[in-house]
Every structure is written in C-alpha cells, then in structure tokens.
Coordinates of C-alpha atoms in Angstrom, one line a residue:
M1 CA -0.1 0.1 -0.1
S2 CA 1.4 3.5 -1.1
L3 CA 1.3 6.4 1.4
L4 CA -0.3 8.3 -1.1
C5 CA -3.8 6.9 0.3
F6 CA -2.8 8.6 3.6
V7 CA -1.7 12.1 2.5
P8 CA -4.4 14.4 1.8
T9 CA -4.6 16.5 -1.3
Q10 CA -3.8 20.0 -1.6
I11 CA -1.2 20.2 1.3
C12 CA 2.4 20.7 1.4
H13 CA 4.3 17.7 2.8
A14 CA 7.7 18.5 4.3
A15 CA 10.1 15.6 3.6
V16 CA 13.3 16.1 6.1
G17 CA 14.3 12.6 7.1
A18 CA 16.0 11.1 4.0
Y19 CA 19.3 12.4 3.3
Q20 CA 21.2 9.8 1.7
P21 CA 21.0 8.2 -1.9
H22 CA 20.0 5.0 -0.4
T23 CA 17.2 6.0 2.2
R24 CA 13.8 6.9 1.6
E25 CA 10.7 8.2 3.9
L26 CA 8.2 8.5 0.8
D27 CA 7.3 5.9 -1.6
T28 CA 7.4 6.0 -5.5
Q29 CA 3.9 6.3 -6.0
L30 CA 3.6 9.7 -3.6
M31 CA 6.9 10.9 -5.0
T32 CA 5.9 10.5 -8.5
S33 CA 2.2 12.1 -8.3
C34 CA 3.2 15.1 -6.3
A35 CA 4.9 18.5 -7.1
V36 CA 8.5 18.2 -6.0
I37 CA 10.2 21.2 -4.6
V38 CA 13.5 21.2 -3.0
D39 CA 16.0 23.5 -1.1
S40 CA 18.9 22.5 -3.5
R41 CA 18.4 20.8 -6.7
S42 CA 22.1 20.1 -7.2
G43 CA 22.0 18.6 -3.4
A44 CA 18.7 16.8 -3.8
S45 CA 19.7 15.1 -7.4
K46 CA 22.8 13.6 -5.8
E47 CA 21.5 13.0 -2.0
S48 CA 17.9 12.3 -1.8
G49 CA 16.9 8.9 -1.7
D50 CA 13.2 9.7 -1.9
I51 CA 14.0 11.7 -5.3
L52 CA 16.7 9.2 -6.8
L53 CA 15.1 6.0 -5.8
A54 CA 11.5 7.2 -7.3
K55 CA 13.1 9.0 -10.4
A56 CA 10.9 11.9 -9.4
E57 CA 11.0 15.1 -11.1
I58 CA 12.0 18.1 -9.3
R59 CA 9.7 20.9 -10.5
A60 CA 11.3 23.7 -8.7
E61 CA 13.8 25.0 -5.9
L62 CA 12.3 26.6 -2.9
G63 CA 14.4 30.0 -3.7
E64 CA 12.7 30.3 -7.3
V65 CA 9.3 29.7 -5.8
L66 CA 9.9 32.6 -3.0
A67 CA 11.4 34.9 -5.5
G68 CA 8.5 34.5 -7.8
K69 CA 10.4 32.7 -10.7
K70 CA 8.4 29.5 -10.5
S71 CA 4.9 30.2 -9.8
D72 CA 3.5 27.5 -12.3
F73 CA 5.2 24.5 -10.6
V74 CA 1.9 23.0 -9.1
A75 CA -1.4 22.7 -10.6
D76 CA -4.8 23.3 -8.9
G77 CA -5.4 20.9 -6.1
E78 CA -2.2 19.0 -6.5
T79 CA -0.2 18.0 -3.3
V80 CA 3.4 19.5 -2.7
V81 CA 6.3 17.3 -1.5
F82 CA 9.1 19.9 -0.2
E83 CA 12.2 18.0 0.1
N84 CA 14.8 19.4 2.5
L85 CA 18.1 18.2 3.0
G86 CA 19.4 21.2 4.6
L87 CA 21.9 23.9 3.5
A88 CA 24.2 25.5 6.1
I89 CA 23.2 29.2 4.9
E90 CA 19.6 28.3 6.2
D91 CA 21.1 27.4 9.6
V92 CA 23.1 30.4 9.6
V93 CA 20.1 32.8 8.8
C94 CA 17.9 31.1 11.5
A95 CA 20.5 31.4 14.2
K96 CA 20.8 35.0 13.3
L97 CA 17.2 35.7 13.4
V98 CA 16.9 33.9 16.7
Y99 CA 19.9 35.7 18.4
E100 CA 18.4 39.3 17.1
K101 CA 14.9 38.4 18.6
F102 CA 16.7 37.3 21.9
K103 CA 18.5 40.6 21.8
S104 CA 15.5 42.5 21.2
T105 CA 13.5 41.0 24.2
A106 CA 16.3 40.5 26.7
K107 CA 16.7 44.1 27.8

C-alpha cells in the first residue's frame, strides 16, 4: 500500500528525514504523483533517496518559488512535497534571526 492514500490532497508535505541516496521516507507512487520542490536542486539530485529511488521530477527550488520565478510548478489541487536536505546558509540565517529576537527581548 502506498503512502499516497494517507496524504490528503492540496497540502504541502515537508520531507526532511531521508538525506542519503539509499534511504527514503516516501514511496515512489507518492513522489511521482506530487509536485516536488527542493531546497537545492544540485544537492537533492545527488543525495535525496526519495527523489533518486523514485526517479521523481524536481519541479522547482524553494528559492525560485519564493522569488516568484516559478509560480506555475504546481497545478490546482495538487499536493506538494518539499524535500529539504538542509543547507548551511539556512542554519546561519535562522540562528541570526533567533539571536536578534533574543537581543531585542532581553533588555
């Protein structure tokens, strides 16, 4: 049985657990029936078992979506999978935001 039957339509599923080419958390049917976006196309195409094992199409990078460069990557009613392998710059930016929030409230 595929995980697809348990995932509601019109949601964004964040996949963060499978970060090696031989591991996966989502099955082929789910990965090939959803719009897949990634944090890094180059990283995901080498490291994401979910994408590699399913031979899933990467429709966009998160940066492209946020910048408005890829607004047509998902059809109406389609489920989105965000495959996040993690980028060091994301960690640095988050740490900076947390630190700035702490400084502004710790007076």
